Amino acid sequence: MRRQDWPQRLAEFNIARRRMPFAWGGNDCVTLAADWIEQATGTDPIADIRGWTDALSAARTIEALGGLEAAITARLGEPIPPAFARRGDVVLLDIAGRETVGVVYGTHAMGPGEEGAVMVPMSVALAAWRVG
C-alpha cells in the first residue's frame, strides 16, 4: 500500500533524480523504479538482488529472472495495460528498440538518463504495474 504522502514523495523523488546521472546498480532503470517503490510503500522490491555494478552483471541478473517483464511481474503482480497506469505506477518502455523501466507521471514516464532523469511519452509503454 502506498504511503499517505506518496504524491509529495513522488515530487521530491523526481527533483532528486533529475540531477542524478546514470549509474549501473545505483541509478539504472531497475534501481530507479525500485527506489521509487521503496519511497512510496516502504518496501524495496529488489532487496534480494541488488548488487550489479555494470551492464554485464545487470544483464545477467535480468536474464536469470526471465527478462524485465517477467522479473517485474514476479515482484509486482500481473501487468495492466499502459493506458490504465496512474501516476506513480511502474512501466516497461520501448525506447529505440531497447526495454527500460520507468515511473509514470501522467502522459510521460521518468527514467534514468546519462545526466539525470528524462521524461518519455507513455506512448512507448509496453506494460504497466500498479505500485501499492
mmCIF file with all atom_site columns, C-alpha atoms in Angstrom, residues 31-87:
data_model
loop_
_atom_site.group_PDB
_atom_site.id
_atom_site.type_symbol
_atom_site.label_atom_id
_atom_site.label_alt_id
_atom_site.label_comp_id
_atom_site.label_asym_id
_atom_site.label_entity_id
_atom_site.label_seq_id
_atom_site.pdbx_PDB_ins_code
_atom_site.Cartn_x
_atom_site.Cartn_y
_atom_site.Cartn_z
_atom_site.occupancy
_atom_site.B_iso_or_equiv
_atom_site.pdbx_formal_charge
_atom_site.auth_seq_id
_atom_site.auth_comp_id
_atom_site.auth_asym_id
_atom_site.auth_atom_id
_atom_site.pdbx_PDB_model_num
ATOM 1  C CA . THR A 1 31 ? 17.034 0.645   -9.372  1.00 0.00 ? 31 THR A CA 1
ATOM 2  C CA . LEU A 1 32 ? 15.218 3.899   -10.174 1.00 0.00 ? 32 LEU A CA 1
ATOM 3  C CA . ALA A 1 33 ? 11.855 2.103   -10.231 1.00 0.00 ? 33 ALA A CA 1
ATOM 4  C CA . ALA A 1 34 ? 12.682 0.042   -7.137  1.00 0.00 ? 34 ALA A CA 1
ATOM 5  C CA . ASP A 1 35 ? 13.869 3.111   -5.243  1.00 0.00 ? 35 ASP A CA 1
ATOM 6  C CA . TRP A 1 36 ? 10.580 4.826   -6.080  1.00 0.00 ? 36 TRP A CA 1
ATOM 7  C CA . ILE A 1 37 ? 8.586  1.799   -4.880  1.00 0.00 ? 37 ILE A CA 1
ATOM 8  C CA . GLU A 1 38 ? 10.530 1.836   -1.629  1.00 0.00 ? 38 GLU A CA 1
ATOM 9  C CA . GLN A 1 39 ? 9.767  5.554   -1.193  1.00 0.00 ? 39 GLN A CA 1
ATOM 10 C CA . ALA A 1 40 ? 6.081  5.006   -1.978  1.00 0.00 ? 40 ALA A CA 1
ATOM 11 C CA . THR A 1 41 ? 5.495  1.865   0.071   1.00 0.00 ? 41 THR A CA 1
ATOM 12 C CA . GLY A 1 42 ? 8.411  1.368   2.451   1.00 0.00 ? 42 GLY A CA 1
ATOM 13 C CA . THR A 1 43 ? 9.374  -1.943  0.813   1.00 0.00 ? 43 THR A CA 1
ATOM 14 C CA . ASP A 1 44 ? 12.335 -2.500  -1.504  1.00 0.00 ? 44 ASP A CA 1
ATOM 15 C CA . PRO A 1 45 ? 11.157 -4.980  -4.171  1.00 0.00 ? 45 PRO A CA 1
ATOM 16 C CA . ILE A 1 46 ? 14.702 -5.860  -5.242  1.00 0.00 ? 46 ILE A CA 1
ATOM 17 C CA . ALA A 1 47 ? 16.487 -6.003  -1.878  1.00 0.00 ? 47 ALA A CA 1
ATOM 18 C CA . ASP A 1 48 ? 17.448 -9.624  -2.557  1.00 0.00 ? 48 ASP A CA 1
ATOM 19 C CA . ILE A 1 49 ? 19.076 -8.992  -5.956  1.00 0.00 ? 49 ILE A CA 1
ATOM 20 C CA . ARG A 1 50 ? 20.756 -5.591  -5.662  1.00 0.00 ? 50 ARG A CA 1
ATOM 21 C CA . GLY A 1 51 ? 24.463 -5.541  -6.284  1.00 0.00 ? 51 GLY A CA 1
ATOM 22 C CA . TRP A 1 52 ? 25.159 -5.321  -10.016 1.00 0.00 ? 52 TRP A CA 1
ATOM 23 C CA . THR A 1 53 ? 27.779 -2.744  -10.909 1.00 0.00 ? 53 THR A CA 1
ATOM 24 C CA . ASP A 1 54 ? 27.997 -2.811  -14.691 1.00 0.00 ? 54 ASP A CA 1
ATOM 25 C CA . ALA A 1 55 ? 25.978 -3.601  -17.817 1.00 0.00 ? 55 ALA A CA 1
ATOM 26 C CA . LEU A 1 56 ? 27.088 -7.226  -17.925 1.00 0.00 ? 56 LEU A CA 1
ATOM 27 C CA . SER A 1 57 ? 26.181 -8.044  -14.325 1.00 0.00 ? 57 SER A CA 1
ATOM 28 C CA . ALA A 1 58 ? 22.860 -6.204  -14.713 1.00 0.00 ? 58 ALA A CA 1
ATOM 29 C CA . ALA A 1 59 ? 22.074 -8.168  -17.893 1.00 0.00 ? 59 ALA A CA 1
ATOM 30 C CA . ARG A 1 60 ? 22.957 -11.453 -16.214 1.00 0.00 ? 60 ARG A CA 1
ATOM 31 C CA . THR A 1 61 ? 20.701 -10.675 -13.262 1.00 0.00 ? 61 THR A CA 1
ATOM 32 C CA . ILE A 1 62 ? 17.763 -9.743  -15.506 1.00 0.00 ? 62 ILE A CA 1
ATOM 33 C CA . GLU A 1 63 ? 18.343 -12.767 -17.749 1.00 0.00 ? 63 GLU A CA 1
ATOM 34 C CA . ALA A 1 64 ? 18.366 -15.085 -14.725 1.00 0.00 ? 64 ALA A CA 1
ATOM 35 C CA . LEU A 1 65 ? 14.965 -13.655 -13.765 1.00 0.00 ? 65 LEU A CA 1
ATOM 36 C CA . GLY A 1 66 ? 13.499 -14.314 -17.225 1.00 0.00 ? 66 GLY A CA 1
ATOM 37 C CA . GLY A 1 67 ? 13.764 -10.782 -18.605 1.00 0.00 ? 67 GLY A CA 1
ATOM 38 C CA . LEU A 1 68 ? 12.493 -7.408  -17.413 1.00 0.00 ? 68 LEU A CA 1
ATOM 39 C CA . GLU A 1 69 ? 8.777  -8.085  -17.857 1.00 0.00 ? 69 GLU A CA 1
ATOM 40 C CA . ALA A 1 70 ? 8.920  -11.453 -16.074 1.00 0.00 ? 70 ALA A CA 1
ATOM 41 C CA . ALA A 1 71 ? 11.063 -10.016 -13.262 1.00 0.00 ? 71 ALA A CA 1
ATOM 42 C CA . ILE A 1 72 ? 8.706  -7.090  -12.674 1.00 0.00 ? 72 ILE A CA 1
ATOM 43 C CA . THR A 1 73 ? 5.627  -9.315  -12.828 1.00 0.00 ? 73 THR A CA 1
ATOM 44 C CA . ALA A 1 74 ? 7.131  -11.708 -10.271 1.00 0.00 ? 74 ALA A CA 1
ATOM 45 C CA . ARG A 1 75 ? 7.606  -8.823  -7.846  1.00 0.00 ? 75 ARG A CA 1
ATOM 46 C CA . LEU A 1 76 ? 4.626  -6.534  -8.559  1.00 0.00 ? 76 LEU A CA 1
ATOM 47 C CA . GLY A 1 77 ? 1.946  -8.881  -9.885  1.00 0.00 ? 77 GLY A CA 1
ATOM 48 C CA . GLU A 1 78 ? 0.224  -9.107  -13.229 1.00 0.00 ? 78 GLU A CA 1
ATOM 49 C CA . PRO A 1 79 ? 0.706  -6.174  -15.597 1.00 0.00 ? 79 PRO A CA 1
ATOM 50 C CA . ILE A 1 80 ? -2.079 -3.849  -16.648 1.00 0.00 ? 80 ILE A CA 1
ATOM 51 C CA . PRO A 1 81 ? -2.474 -2.078  -19.982 1.00 0.00 ? 81 PRO A CA 1
ATOM 52 C CA . PRO A 1 82 ? -0.327 1.069   -20.054 1.00 0.00 ? 82 PRO A CA 1
ATOM 53 C CA . ALA A 1 83 ? -3.440 3.164   -20.760 1.00 0.00 ? 83 ALA A CA 1
ATOM 54 C CA . PHE A 1 84 ? -4.643 2.334   -17.227 1.00 0.00 ? 84 PHE A CA 1
ATOM 55 C CA . ALA A 1 85 ? -1.384 3.281   -15.498 1.00 0.00 ? 85 ALA A CA 1
ATOM 56 C CA . ARG A 1 86 ? -1.642 6.037   -12.918 1.00 0.00 ? 86 ARG A CA 1
ATOM 57 C CA . ARG A 1 87 ? 0.904  8.498   -11.628 1.00 0.00 ? 87 ARG A CA 1
#
